[in-house]
Amino acid sequence: MRRIYSIVTILLLLVLGTSTASAQQERVVDQSRATQPTWIGVSTSDYLAVTEVGETLSEATDKAMNTIRQHIINSIAVNVASTEVMLARQVSYDDWNSVMYDYSSVLMTEAAKLPYLCDISVSNAADIYWERIYTRATKSYRYEVSVRYPFDEETRKELVNAFIAIDNGKVAELERLRKEFATIDDLDKIKESVYALEALTGYFFDATRRDEAEALRRSYRALYSRVTLNVEEEGEGYCIFALMLDERPVRTSVGARLRSNSALEMTVRAIENGRYKLTYNPEYASPKDLNTIEIIYPFGGISVSTTIYFDAPKK
């Protein structure tokens, strides 16, 4: 029995010795106040508590604030991912954690639109405590910064609702672009819509909505190939034509490119009902030549064009 007591005593001494040696390896050389606050390492329903380490006080503080920001974003993502929004949008993921992570990633991008997330800063912290610690083995110093930050359930709900409002706005924008597709009367809107759909494709993290946005983007780009240039009226020194999309006239701010082997002073101006008038000077056209003017509109990497033929003026 004595032998057992001796072994236990030796083990206790070894543990105490190791702890003492470890404590002697590191020591606090400076701190923001005399005693550590009791909230360190304890988050509650109304407060987050985080601790981060850095070579400088500024670095450790920045890390702590970034960690708080990420905790808040993750909290919002968890709440959003737990709502019926996921089912309503038919998001199919086997791993629920992936859903939460994707919401979190989107929130990081959209955070600028949520004022609370923009205002996360040291000045809004409930309390801050820091220590400067010296490690004998490496002869180095580090800072440990602890931050207590207010974040209650009411604020969490407000942020969840704010993000859902942003998300619903993106869905509404997709629906608007889908409805406008069949009624385009301005070719400039095609480019604008393509850019908007590229942004939506980047925003939608779920395959269902992302694929819808990408398919609609491709459809908008394909509209350019359905544009035709129809000549409606010709006379000496002029030509009236219309840009048509699926048999309806459309307008554009894109200027026409004009090429001719004999006409001079060529200009195009818009007239009523999406029609355009080309005027030119045929004075130097030769009756021996095939006199032409080519009208070209460059749209989305393709060109819509037609060639008109005119006679030299009679002298």
PDB file of C-alpha atoms in Angstrom:
ATOM      1  CA  MET A   1       0.000   0.000   0.000  1.00  0.00           C
ATOM      2  CA  ARG A   2       2.823   2.394   0.877  1.00  0.00           C
ATOM      3  CA  ARG A   3       4.347   1.692  -2.519  1.00  0.00           C
ATOM      4  CA  ILE A   4       1.098   2.718  -4.244  1.00  0.00           C
ATOM      5  CA  TYR A   5       0.952   5.947  -2.197  1.00  0.00           C
ATOM      6  CA  SER A   6       4.553   6.664  -3.146  1.00  0.00           C
ATOM      7  CA  ILE A   7       3.821   6.218  -6.852  1.00  0.00           C
ATOM      8  CA  VAL A   8       0.767   8.500  -6.652  1.00  0.00           C
ATOM      9  CA  THR A   9       2.794  11.116  -4.798  1.00  0.00           C
ATOM     10  CA  ILE A  10       5.551  10.992  -7.419  1.00  0.00           C
ATOM     11  CA  LEU A  11       3.003  11.392 -10.241  1.00  0.00           C
ATOM     12  CA  LEU A  12       1.403  14.376  -8.533  1.00  0.00           C
ATOM     13  CA  LEU A  13       4.770  15.984  -8.072  1.00  0.00           C
ATOM     14  CA  LEU A  14       5.586  15.408 -11.724  1.00  0.00           C
ATOM     15  CA  VAL A  15       2.289  17.015 -12.836  1.00  0.00           C
ATOM     16  CA  LEU A  16       2.776  19.979 -10.516  1.00  0.00           C
ATOM     17  CA  GLY A  17       6.350  20.315 -11.670  1.00  0.00           C
ATOM     18  CA  THR A  18       5.336  20.279 -15.318  1.00  0.00           C
ATOM     19  CA  SER A  19       2.626  22.880 -14.712  1.00  0.00           C
ATOM     20  CA  THR A  20       5.037  25.086 -12.815  1.00  0.00           C
ATOM     21  CA  ALA A  21       7.676  24.745 -15.545  1.00  0.00           C
ATOM     22  CA  SER A  22       5.080  25.567 -18.191  1.00  0.00           C
ATOM     23  CA  ALA A  23       3.987  28.619 -16.244  1.00  0.00           C
ATOM     24  CA  GLN A  24       7.578  29.723 -15.905  1.00  0.00           C
ATOM     25  CA  GLN A  25       8.025  29.415 -19.681  1.00  0.00           C
ATOM     26  CA  GLU A  26       5.415  32.123 -20.247  1.00  0.00           C
ATOM     27  CA  ARG A  27       4.574  35.216 -18.260  1.00  0.00           C
ATOM     28  CA  VAL A  28       2.358  38.237 -18.649  1.00  0.00           C
ATOM     29  CA  VAL A  29       4.533  41.321 -18.955  1.00  0.00           C
ATOM     30  CA  ASP A  30       1.747  43.828 -19.547  1.00  0.00           C
ATOM     31  CA  GLN A  31      -2.038  43.889 -19.469  1.00  0.00           C
ATOM     32  CA  SER A  32      -4.893  46.326 -19.934  1.00  0.00           C
ATOM     33  CA  ARG A  33      -5.979  45.979 -16.321  1.00  0.00           C
ATOM     34  CA  ALA A  34      -4.957  44.189 -13.130  1.00  0.00           C
ATOM     35  CA  THR A  35      -7.260  41.152 -13.340  1.00  0.00           C
ATOM     36  CA  GLN A  36      -8.806  39.143 -16.141  1.00  0.00           C
ATOM     37  CA  PRO A  37     -12.542  39.721 -16.583  1.00  0.00           C
ATOM     38  CA  THR A  38     -14.798  36.746 -15.865  1.00  0.00           C
ATOM     39  CA  TRP A  39     -16.505  36.882 -19.296  1.00  0.00           C
ATOM     40  CA  ILE A  40     -13.411  35.675 -21.210  1.00  0.00           C
ATOM     41  CA  GLY A  41     -14.288  32.515 -23.124  1.00  0.00           C
ATOM     42  CA  VAL A  42     -17.972  32.751 -22.182  1.00  0.00           C
ATOM     43  CA  SER A  43     -20.477  33.698 -24.900  1.00  0.00           C
ATOM     44  CA  THR A  44     -24.124  34.215 -23.906  1.00  0.00           C
ATOM     45  CA  SER A  45     -27.421  34.815 -25.696  1.00  0.00           C
ATOM     46  CA  ASP A  46     -26.711  38.551 -25.641  1.00  0.00           C
ATOM     47  CA  TYR A  47     -22.914  38.705 -26.032  1.00  0.00           C
ATOM     48  CA  LEU A  48     -20.128  37.088 -28.030  1.00  0.00           C
ATOM     49  CA  ALA A  49     -16.742  36.581 -26.386  1.00  0.00           C
ATOM     50  CA  VAL A  50     -13.675  35.838 -28.517  1.00  0.00           C
ATOM     51  CA  THR A  51      -9.918  35.808 -27.998  1.00  0.00           C
ATOM     52  CA  GLU A  52      -7.308  36.149 -30.725  1.00  0.00           C
ATOM     53  CA  VAL A  53      -3.517  36.262 -30.823  1.00  0.00           C
ATOM     54  CA  GLY A  54      -1.176  38.486 -32.795  1.00  0.00           C
ATOM     55  CA  GLU A  55       2.378  39.774 -32.834  1.00  0.00           C
ATOM     56  CA  THR A  56       1.065  43.289 -32.260  1.00  0.00           C
ATOM     57  CA  LEU A  57      -1.889  44.624 -30.334  1.00  0.00           C
ATOM     58  CA  SER A  58      -3.382  45.970 -33.551  1.00  0.00           C
ATOM     59  CA  GLU A  59      -3.071  42.621 -35.333  1.00  0.00           C
ATOM     60  CA  ALA A  60      -4.679  40.686 -32.486  1.00  0.00           C
ATOM     61  CA  THR A  61      -7.501  43.229 -32.222  1.00  0.00           C
ATOM     62  CA  ASP A  62      -8.209  43.075 -35.957  1.00  0.00           C
ATOM     63  CA  LYS A  63      -8.305  39.282 -35.792  1.00  0.00           C
ATOM     64  CA  ALA A  64     -10.738  39.399 -32.885  1.00  0.00           C
ATOM     65  CA  MET A  65     -13.079  41.771 -34.721  1.00  0.00           C
ATOM     66  CA  ASN A  66     -12.932  39.624 -37.860  1.00  0.00           C
ATOM     67  CA  THR A  67     -13.759  36.557 -35.785  1.00  0.00           C
ATOM     68  CA  ILE A  68     -16.753  38.359 -34.242  1.00  0.00           C
ATOM     69  CA  ARG A  69     -17.905  39.393 -37.693  1.00  0.00           C
ATOM     70  CA  GLN A  70     -17.642  35.795 -38.942  1.00  0.00           C
ATOM     71  CA  HIS A  71     -19.483  34.456 -35.860  1.00  0.00           C
ATOM     72  CA  ILE A  72     -22.342  36.876 -36.536  1.00  0.00           C
ATOM     73  CA  ILE A  73     -22.449  35.993 -40.234  1.00  0.00           C
ATOM     74  CA  ASN A  74     -22.453  32.276 -39.429  1.00  0.00           C
ATOM     75  CA  SER A  75     -25.249  32.832 -36.941  1.00  0.00           C
ATOM     76  CA  ILE A  76     -27.342  34.582 -39.587  1.00  0.00           C
ATOM     77  CA  ALA A  77     -26.540  31.844 -42.116  1.00  0.00           C
ATOM     78  CA  VAL A  78     -27.642  29.124 -39.707  1.00  0.00           C
ATOM     79  CA  ASN A  79     -30.949  30.901 -39.080  1.00  0.00           C
ATOM     80  CA  VAL A  80     -31.607  31.537 -42.771  1.00  0.00           C
ATOM     81  CA  ALA A  81     -30.671  27.997 -43.757  1.00  0.00           C
ATOM     82  CA  SER A  82     -33.119  26.684 -41.143  1.00  0.00           C
ATOM     83  CA  THR A  83     -36.135  28.511 -42.592  1.00  0.00           C
ATOM     84  CA  GLU A  84     -38.597  27.418 -45.240  1.00  0.00           C
ATOM     85  CA  VAL A  85     -36.793  29.647 -47.727  1.00  0.00           C
ATOM     86  CA  MET A  86     -34.590  26.676 -48.537  1.00  0.00           C
ATOM     87  CA  LEU A  87     -37.550  24.434 -49.363  1.00  0.00           C
ATOM     88  CA  ALA A  88     -39.411  27.145 -51.267  1.00  0.00           C
ATOM     89  CA  ARG A  89     -36.390  27.597 -53.528  1.00  0.00           C
ATOM     90  CA  GLN A  90     -35.949  23.836 -53.992  1.00  0.00           C
ATOM     91  CA  VAL A  91     -32.329  23.888 -52.910  1.00  0.00           C
ATOM     92  CA  SER A  92     -31.104  20.313 -52.832  1.00  0.00           C
ATOM     93  CA  TYR A  93     -28.012  19.654 -50.739  1.00  0.00           C
ATOM     94  CA  ASP A  94     -27.185  16.387 -49.000  1.00  0.00           C
ATOM     95  CA  ASP A  95     -25.029  18.145 -46.492  1.00  0.00           C
ATOM     96  CA  TRP A  96     -26.871  20.838 -44.512  1.00  0.00           C
ATOM     97  CA  ASN A  97     -23.522  22.270 -43.423  1.00  0.00           C
ATOM     98  CA  SER A  98     -22.774  23.045 -47.053  1.00  0.00           C
ATOM     99  CA  VAL A  99     -25.974  25.074 -47.238  1.00  0.00           C
ATOM    100  CA  MET A 100     -24.988  27.068 -44.161  1.00  0.00           C
ATOM    101  CA  TYR A 101     -21.490  27.601 -45.529  1.00  0.00           C
ATOM    102  CA  ASP A 102     -22.824  28.868 -48.855  1.00  0.00           C
ATOM    103  CA  TYR A 103     -25.191  31.290 -47.160  1.00  0.00           C
ATOM    104  CA  SER A 104     -22.248  32.459 -45.077  1.00  0.00           C
ATOM    105  CA  SER A 105     -20.141  33.021 -48.205  1.00  0.00           C
ATOM    106  CA  VAL A 106     -22.924  35.022 -49.855  1.00  0.00           C
ATOM    107  CA  LEU A 107     -23.367  37.089 -46.712  1.00  0.00           C
ATOM    108  CA  MET A 108     -19.674  37.980 -46.725  1.00  0.00           C
ATOM    109  CA  THR A 109     -20.196  39.489 -50.180  1.00  0.00           C
ATOM    110  CA  GLU A 110     -23.510  41.149 -49.354  1.00  0.00           C
ATOM    111  CA  ALA A 111     -22.412  42.433 -45.929  1.00  0.00           C
ATOM    112  CA  ALA A 112     -21.948  45.960 -47.260  1.00  0.00           C
ATOM    113  CA  LYS A 113     -25.725  46.187 -47.668  1.00  0.00           C
ATOM    114  CA  LEU A 114     -26.389  45.352 -44.007  1.00  0.00           C
ATOM    115  CA  PRO A 115     -25.537  48.416 -41.886  1.00  0.00           C
ATOM    116  CA  TYR A 116     -25.035  46.413 -38.680  1.00  0.00           C
ATOM    117  CA  LEU A 117     -22.311  44.290 -40.272  1.00  0.00           C
ATOM    118  CA  CYS A 118     -20.617  47.416 -41.607  1.00  0.00           C
ATOM    119  CA  ASP A 119     -20.594  48.942 -38.127  1.00  0.00           C
ATOM    120  CA  ILE A 120     -18.868  46.057 -36.357  1.00  0.00           C
ATOM    121  CA  SER A 121     -15.905  47.808 -34.735  1.00  0.00           C
ATOM    122  CA  VAL A 122     -13.895  48.091 -31.540  1.00  0.00           C
ATOM    123  CA  SER A 123     -15.783  51.232 -30.576  1.00  0.00           C
ATOM    124  CA  ASN A 124     -19.018  49.230 -30.358  1.00  0.00           C
ATOM    125  CA  ALA A 125     -17.557  46.470 -28.157  1.00  0.00           C
ATOM    126  CA  ALA A 126     -18.958  46.032 -24.645  1.00  0.00           C
ATOM    127  CA  ASP A 127     -15.525  45.308 -23.200  1.00  0.00           C
ATOM    128  CA  ILE A 128     -11.925  44.618 -24.288  1.00  0.00           C
ATOM    129  CA  TYR A 129      -9.071  43.050 -22.371  1.00  0.00           C
ATOM    130  CA  TRP A 130      -5.539  42.349 -23.582  1.00  0.00           C
ATOM    131  CA  GLU A 131      -2.315  40.827 -22.339  1.00  0.00           C
ATOM    132  CA  ARG A 132       1.236  40.940 -23.632  1.00  0.00           C
ATOM    133  CA  ILE A 133       2.891  37.575 -23.039  1.00  0.00           C
ATOM    134  CA  TYR A 134       6.565  36.647 -23.113  1.00  0.00           C
ATOM    135  CA  THR A 135       7.626  33.096 -24.095  1.00  0.00           C
ATOM    136  CA  ARG A 136      11.041  32.223 -22.703  1.00  0.00           C
ATOM    137  CA  ALA A 137      11.727  29.260 -25.025  1.00  0.00           C
ATOM    138  CA  THR A 138      11.420  31.364 -28.179  1.00  0.00           C
ATOM    139  CA  LYS A 139      12.254  34.701 -26.573  1.00  0.00           C
ATOM    140  CA  SER A 140       9.230  36.171 -28.269  1.00  0.00           C
ATOM    141  CA  TYR A 141       6.250  38.296 -27.331  1.00  0.00           C
ATOM    142  CA  ARG A 142       2.635  38.017 -28.368  1.00  0.00           C
ATOM    143  CA  TYR A 143      -0.611  39.803 -27.632  1.00  0.00           C
ATOM    144  CA  GLU A 144      -3.815  38.073 -26.633  1.00  0.00           C
ATOM    145  CA  VAL A 145      -6.868  40.251 -27.110  1.00  0.00           C
ATOM    146  CA  SER A 146     -10.305  39.319 -25.761  1.00  0.00           C
ATOM    147  CA  VAL A 147     -13.396  41.153 -26.956  1.00  0.00           C
ATOM    148  CA  ARG A 148     -16.936  41.018 -25.610  1.00  0.00           C
ATOM    149  CA  TYR A 149     -19.433  42.149 -28.231  1.00  0.00           C
ATOM    150  CA  PRO A 150     -23.198  42.709 -27.936  1.00  0.00           C
ATOM    151  CA  PHE A 151     -25.305  40.489 -30.195  1.00  0.00           C
ATOM    152  CA  ASP A 152     -28.780  39.648 -28.931  1.00  0.00           C
ATOM    153  CA  GLU A 153     -31.628  37.632 -30.419  1.00  0.00           C
ATOM    154  CA  GLU A 154     -33.513  40.699 -31.609  1.00  0.00           C
ATOM    155  CA  THR A 155     -30.506  41.895 -33.606  1.00  0.00           C
ATOM    156  CA  ARG A 156     -30.041  38.408 -35.018  1.00  0.00           C
ATOM    157  CA  LYS A 157     -33.643  38.306 -36.246  1.00  0.00           C
ATOM    158  CA  GLU A 158     -33.319  41.758 -37.799  1.00  0.00           C
ATOM    159  CA  LEU A 159     -30.217  40.665 -39.724  1.00  0.00           C
ATOM    160  CA  VAL A 160     -31.856  37.437 -40.867  1.00  0.00           C
ATOM    161  CA  ASN A 161     -34.839  39.414 -42.188  1.00  0.00           C
ATOM    162  CA  ALA A 162     -32.530  41.957 -43.825  1.00  0.00           C
ATOM    163  CA  PHE A 163     -30.624  39.239 -45.664  1.00  0.00           C
ATOM    164  CA  ILE A 164     -33.831  37.499 -46.745  1.00  0.00           C
ATOM    165  CA  ALA A 165     -35.003  40.863 -48.107  1.00  0.00           C
ATOM    166  CA  ILE A 166     -31.779  41.128 -50.143  1.00  0.00           C
ATOM    167  CA  ASP A 167     -32.221  37.564 -51.370  1.00  0.00           C
ATOM    168  CA  ASN A 168     -35.858  38.173 -52.310  1.00  0.00           C
ATOM    169  CA  GLY A 169     -34.743  41.273 -54.189  1.00  0.00           C
ATOM    170  CA  LYS A 170     -32.380  39.154 -56.290  1.00  0.00           C
ATOM    171  CA  VAL A 171     -35.186  36.719 -57.085  1.00  0.00           C
ATOM    172  CA  ALA A 172     -37.475  39.607 -58.027  1.00  0.00           C
ATOM    173  CA  GLU A 173     -34.778  40.985 -60.340  1.00  0.00           C
ATOM    174  CA  LEU A 174     -34.470  37.606 -62.054  1.00  0.00           C
ATOM    175  CA  GLU A 175     -38.248  37.478 -62.571  1.00  0.00           C
ATOM    176  CA  ARG A 176     -38.276  41.016 -63.955  1.00  0.00           C
ATOM    177  CA  LEU A 177     -35.574  40.183 -66.487  1.00  0.00           C
ATOM    178  CA  ARG A 178     -37.459  37.040 -67.465  1.00  0.00           C
ATOM    179  CA  LYS A 179     -40.666  39.025 -68.123  1.00  0.00           C
ATOM    180  CA  GLU A 180     -38.861  41.770 -70.072  1.00  0.00           C
ATOM    181  CA  PHE A 181     -37.184  39.259 -72.365  1.00  0.00           C
ATOM    182  CA  ALA A 182     -40.137  38.969 -74.748  1.00  0.00           C
ATOM    183  CA  THR A 183     -40.800  42.721 -74.951  1.00  0.00           C
ATOM    184  CA  ILE A 184     -37.351  44.193 -75.622  1.00  0.00           C
ATOM    185  CA  ASP A 185     -37.722  47.373 -77.690  1.00  0.00           C
ATOM    186  CA  ASP A 186     -34.277  48.842 -77.011  1.00  0.00           C
ATOM    187  CA  LEU A 187     -31.213  46.835 -77.990  1.00  0.00           C
ATOM    188  CA  ASP A 188     -29.161  48.648 -75.335  1.00  0.00           C
ATOM    189  CA  LYS A 189     -31.219  46.785 -72.716  1.00  0.00           C
ATOM    190  CA  ILE A 190     -29.794  43.500 -73.933  1.00  0.00           C
ATOM    191  CA  LYS A 191     -26.306  44.476 -72.803  1.00  0.00           C
ATOM    192  CA  GLU A 192     -27.635  45.847 -69.510  1.00  0.00           C
ATOM    193  CA  SER A 193     -29.603  42.664 -68.889  1.00  0.00           C
ATOM    194  CA  VAL A 194     -26.622  40.451 -69.682  1.00  0.00           C
ATOM    195  CA  TYR A 195     -24.511  42.317 -67.114  1.00  0.00           C
ATOM    196  CA  ALA A 196     -27.321  42.081 -64.537  1.00  0.00           C
ATOM    197  CA  LEU A 197     -27.669  38.341 -65.114  1.00  0.00           C
ATOM    198  CA  GLU A 198     -23.913  37.835 -64.820  1.00  0.00           C
ATOM    199  CA  ALA A 199     -24.112  39.466 -61.384  1.00  0.00           C
ATOM    200  CA  LEU A 200     -27.092  37.282 -60.422  1.00  0.00           C
ATOM    201  CA  THR A 201     -25.271  34.156 -61.585  1.00  0.00           C
ATOM    202  CA  GLY A 202     -22.397  35.097 -59.295  1.00  0.00           C
ATOM    203  CA  TYR A 203     -24.783  35.766 -56.406  1.00  0.00           C
ATOM    204  CA  PHE A 204     -26.971  32.638 -56.579  1.00  0.00           C
ATOM    205  CA  PHE A 205     -25.066  29.861 -54.815  1.00  0.00           C
ATOM    206  CA  ASP A 206     -27.756  27.184 -55.316  1.00  0.00           C
ATOM    207  CA  ALA A 207     -27.718  25.315 -58.593  1.00  0.00           C
ATOM    208  CA  THR A 208     -31.421  25.881 -59.343  1.00  0.00           C
ATOM    209  CA  ARG A 209     -31.385  29.672 -59.403  1.00  0.00           C
ATOM    210  CA  ARG A 210     -27.834  29.922 -60.735  1.00  0.00           C
ATOM    211  CA  ASP A 211     -28.711  27.724 -63.731  1.00  0.00           C
ATOM    212  CA  GLU A 212     -31.885  29.752 -64.376  1.00  0.00           C
ATOM    213  CA  ALA A 213     -29.934  33.007 -64.398  1.00  0.00           C
ATOM    214  CA  GLU A 214     -27.223  31.570 -66.651  1.00  0.00           C
ATOM    215  CA  ALA A 215     -29.772  30.145 -69.128  1.00  0.00           C
ATOM    216  CA  LEU A 216     -31.556  33.493 -69.311  1.00  0.00           C
ATOM    217  CA  ARG A 217     -28.231  35.287 -69.805  1.00  0.00           C
ATOM    218  CA  ARG A 218     -27.486  33.051 -72.812  1.00  0.00           C
ATOM    219  CA  SER A 219     -30.966  33.704 -74.203  1.00  0.00           C
ATOM    220  CA  TYR A 220     -30.456  37.458 -73.957  1.00  0.00           C
ATOM    221  CA  ARG A 221     -27.125  37.239 -75.779  1.00  0.00           C
ATOM    222  CA  ALA A 222     -28.769  35.155 -78.510  1.00  0.00           C
ATOM    223  CA  LEU A 223     -31.216  38.001 -79.207  1.00  0.00           C
ATOM    224  CA  TYR A 224     -28.515  39.800 -81.170  1.00  0.00           C
ATOM    225  CA  SER A 225     -28.530  37.032 -83.771  1.00  0.00           C
ATOM    226  CA  ARG A 226     -32.269  37.622 -84.328  1.00  0.00           C
ATOM    227  CA  VAL A 227     -31.876  41.304 -85.189  1.00  0.00           C
ATOM    228  CA  THR A 228     -32.361  42.208 -88.843  1.00  0.00           C
ATOM    229  CA  LEU A 229     -31.957  45.438 -90.802  1.00  0.00           C
ATOM    230  CA  ASN A 230     -34.889  46.020 -93.158  1.00  0.00           C
ATOM    231  CA  VAL A 231     -34.897  48.706 -95.851  1.00  0.00           C
ATOM    232  CA  GLU A 232     -38.343  50.312 -96.108  1.00  0.00           C
ATOM    233  CA  GLU A 233     -37.871  53.171 -98.557  1.00  0.00           C
ATOM    234  CA  GLU A 234     -35.204  54.448-100.937  1.00  0.00           C
ATOM    235  CA  GLY A 235     -34.777  57.586-103.003  1.00  0.00           C
ATOM    236  CA  GLU A 236     -32.023  59.724-104.429  1.00  0.00           C
ATOM    237  CA  GLY A 237     -29.628  60.553-101.617  1.00  0.00           C
ATOM    238  CA  TYR A 238     -31.545  58.803 -98.844  1.00  0.00           C
ATOM    239  CA  CYS A 239     -32.718  55.477 -97.460  1.00  0.00           C
ATOM    240  CA  ILE A 240     -35.155  54.714 -94.619  1.00  0.00           C
ATOM    241  CA  PHE A 241     -34.629  51.481 -92.723  1.00  0.00           C
ATOM    242  CA  ALA A 242     -35.583  49.808 -89.453  1.00  0.00           C
ATOM    243  CA  LEU A 243     -33.829  47.517 -87.026  1.00  0.00           C
ATOM    244  CA  MET A 244     -36.158  44.614 -86.307  1.00  0.00           C
ATOM    245  CA  LEU A 245     -36.217  42.036 -83.534  1.00  0.00           C
ATOM    246  CA  ASP A 246     -38.705  39.235 -84.107  1.00  0.00           C
ATOM    247  CA  GLU A 247     -40.717  41.418 -86.510  1.00  0.00           C
ATOM    248  CA  ARG A 248     -40.963  44.417 -84.152  1.00  0.00           C
ATOM    249  CA  PRO A 249     -38.924  47.609 -84.526  1.00  0.00           C
ATOM    250  CA  VAL A 250     -36.207  48.275 -81.947  1.00  0.00           C
ATOM    251  CA  ARG A 251     -33.964  51.232 -81.232  1.00  0.00           C
ATOM    252  CA  THR A 252     -30.337  51.541 -80.172  1.00  0.00           C
ATOM    253  CA  SER A 253     -27.786  54.137 -79.163  1.00  0.00           C
ATOM    254  CA  VAL A 254     -25.109  52.242 -81.095  1.00  0.00           C
ATOM    255  CA  GLY A 255     -24.016  54.232 -84.102  1.00  0.00           C
ATOM    256  CA  ALA A 256     -24.104  52.728 -87.568  1.00  0.00           C
ATOM    257  CA  ARG A 257     -20.863  52.136 -89.423  1.00  0.00           C
ATOM    258  CA  LEU A 258     -21.115  53.231 -93.061  1.00  0.00           C
ATOM    259  CA  ARG A 259     -18.914  52.126 -95.932  1.00  0.00           C
ATOM    260  CA  SER A 260     -19.228  53.142 -99.571  1.00  0.00           C
ATOM    261  CA  ASN A 261     -17.158  53.086-102.718  1.00  0.00           C
ATOM    262  CA  SER A 262     -18.624  56.348-103.979  1.00  0.00           C
ATOM    263  CA  ALA A 263     -21.070  58.102-101.636  1.00  0.00           C
ATOM    264  CA  LEU A 264     -19.960  61.028 -99.471  1.00  0.00           C
ATOM    265  CA  GLU A 265     -21.372  62.894 -96.459  1.00  0.00           C
ATOM    266  CA  MET A 266     -23.144  59.814 -95.109  1.00  0.00           C
ATOM    267  CA  THR A 267     -25.133  60.204 -91.875  1.00  0.00           C
ATOM    268  CA  VAL A 268     -27.792  58.198 -90.033  1.00  0.00           C
ATOM    269  CA  ARG A 269     -30.352  59.701 -87.671  1.00  0.00           C
ATOM    270  CA  ALA A 270     -33.269  58.226 -85.781  1.00  0.00           C
ATOM    271  CA  ILE A 271     -36.794  59.103 -86.902  1.00  0.00           C
ATOM    272  CA  GLU A 272     -40.181  58.031 -85.558  1.00  0.00           C
ATOM    273  CA  ASN A 273     -41.229  54.524 -84.473  1.00  0.00           C
ATOM    274  CA  GLY A 274     -37.759  53.026 -84.245  1.00  0.00           C
ATOM    275  CA  ARG A 275     -36.892  53.827 -87.831  1.00  0.00           C
ATOM    276  CA  TYR A 276     -33.705  55.443 -89.137  1.00  0.00           C
ATOM    277  CA  LYS A 277     -32.879  57.633 -92.110  1.00  0.00           C
ATOM    278  CA  LEU A 278     -29.612  57.406 -93.998  1.00  0.00           C
ATOM    279  CA  THR A 279     -28.707  60.454 -96.105  1.00  0.00           C
ATOM    280  CA  TYR A 280     -25.738  60.689 -98.437  1.00  0.00           C
ATOM    281  CA  ASN A 281     -24.269  62.641-101.333  1.00  0.00           C
ATOM    282  CA  PRO A 282     -24.161  60.556-104.568  1.00  0.00           C
ATOM    283  CA  GLU A 283     -22.663  63.382-106.618  1.00  0.00           C
ATOM    284  CA  TYR A 284     -19.411  61.600-107.383  1.00  0.00           C
ATOM    285  CA  ALA A 285     -20.914  58.184-108.125  1.00  0.00           C
ATOM    286  CA  SER A 286     -20.062  56.801-111.529  1.00  0.00           C
ATOM    287  CA  PRO A 287     -22.702  55.258-113.812  1.00  0.00           C
ATOM    288  CA  LYS A 288     -20.083  52.715-114.820  1.00  0.00           C
ATOM    289  CA  ASP A 289     -19.625  51.396-111.285  1.00  0.00           C
ATOM    290  CA  LEU A 290     -21.763  49.357-108.923  1.00  0.00           C
ATOM    291  CA  ASN A 291     -22.428  52.018-106.323  1.00  0.00           C
ATOM    292  CA  THR A 292     -23.089  50.682-102.839  1.00  0.00           C
ATOM    293  CA  ILE A 293     -23.407  51.705 -99.206  1.00  0.00           C
ATOM    294  CA  GLU A 294     -23.000  49.125 -96.483  1.00  0.00           C
ATOM    295  CA  ILE A 295     -24.799  49.790 -93.193  1.00  0.00           C
ATOM    296  CA  ILE A 296     -23.307  47.894 -90.268  1.00  0.00           C
ATOM    297  CA  TYR A 297     -24.366  47.696 -86.608  1.00  0.00           C
ATOM    298  CA  PRO A 298     -22.004  45.844 -84.230  1.00  0.00           C
ATOM    299  CA  PHE A 299     -23.897  44.115 -81.404  1.00  0.00           C
ATOM    300  CA  GLY A 300     -22.503  41.721 -78.804  1.00  0.00           C
ATOM    301  CA  GLY A 301     -19.687  40.385 -80.946  1.00  0.00           C
ATOM    302  CA  ILE A 302     -21.779  40.012 -84.102  1.00  0.00           C
ATOM    303  CA  SER A 303     -22.677  42.456 -86.871  1.00  0.00           C
ATOM    304  CA  VAL A 304     -26.088  43.192 -88.344  1.00  0.00           C
ATOM    305  CA  SER A 305     -25.740  44.675 -91.809  1.00  0.00           C
ATOM    306  CA  THR A 306     -27.258  45.280 -95.196  1.00  0.00           C
ATOM    307  CA  THR A 307     -26.072  46.766 -98.472  1.00  0.00           C
ATOM    308  CA  ILE A 308     -28.031  49.244-100.545  1.00  0.00           C
ATOM    309  CA  TYR A 309     -27.399  49.992-104.196  1.00  0.00           C
ATOM    310  CA  PHE A 310     -27.915  53.348-105.837  1.00  0.00           C
ATOM    311  CA  ASP A 311     -27.538  54.885-109.260  1.00  0.00           C
ATOM    312  CA  ALA A 312     -25.313  57.761-110.182  1.00  0.00           C
ATOM    313  CA  PRO A 313     -27.313  61.006-110.480  1.00  0.00           C
ATOM    314  CA  LYS A 314     -28.361  61.990-113.993  1.00  0.00           C
ATOM    315  CA  LYS A 315     -26.518  64.976-115.357  1.00  0.00           C
TER     316      LYS A 315
END
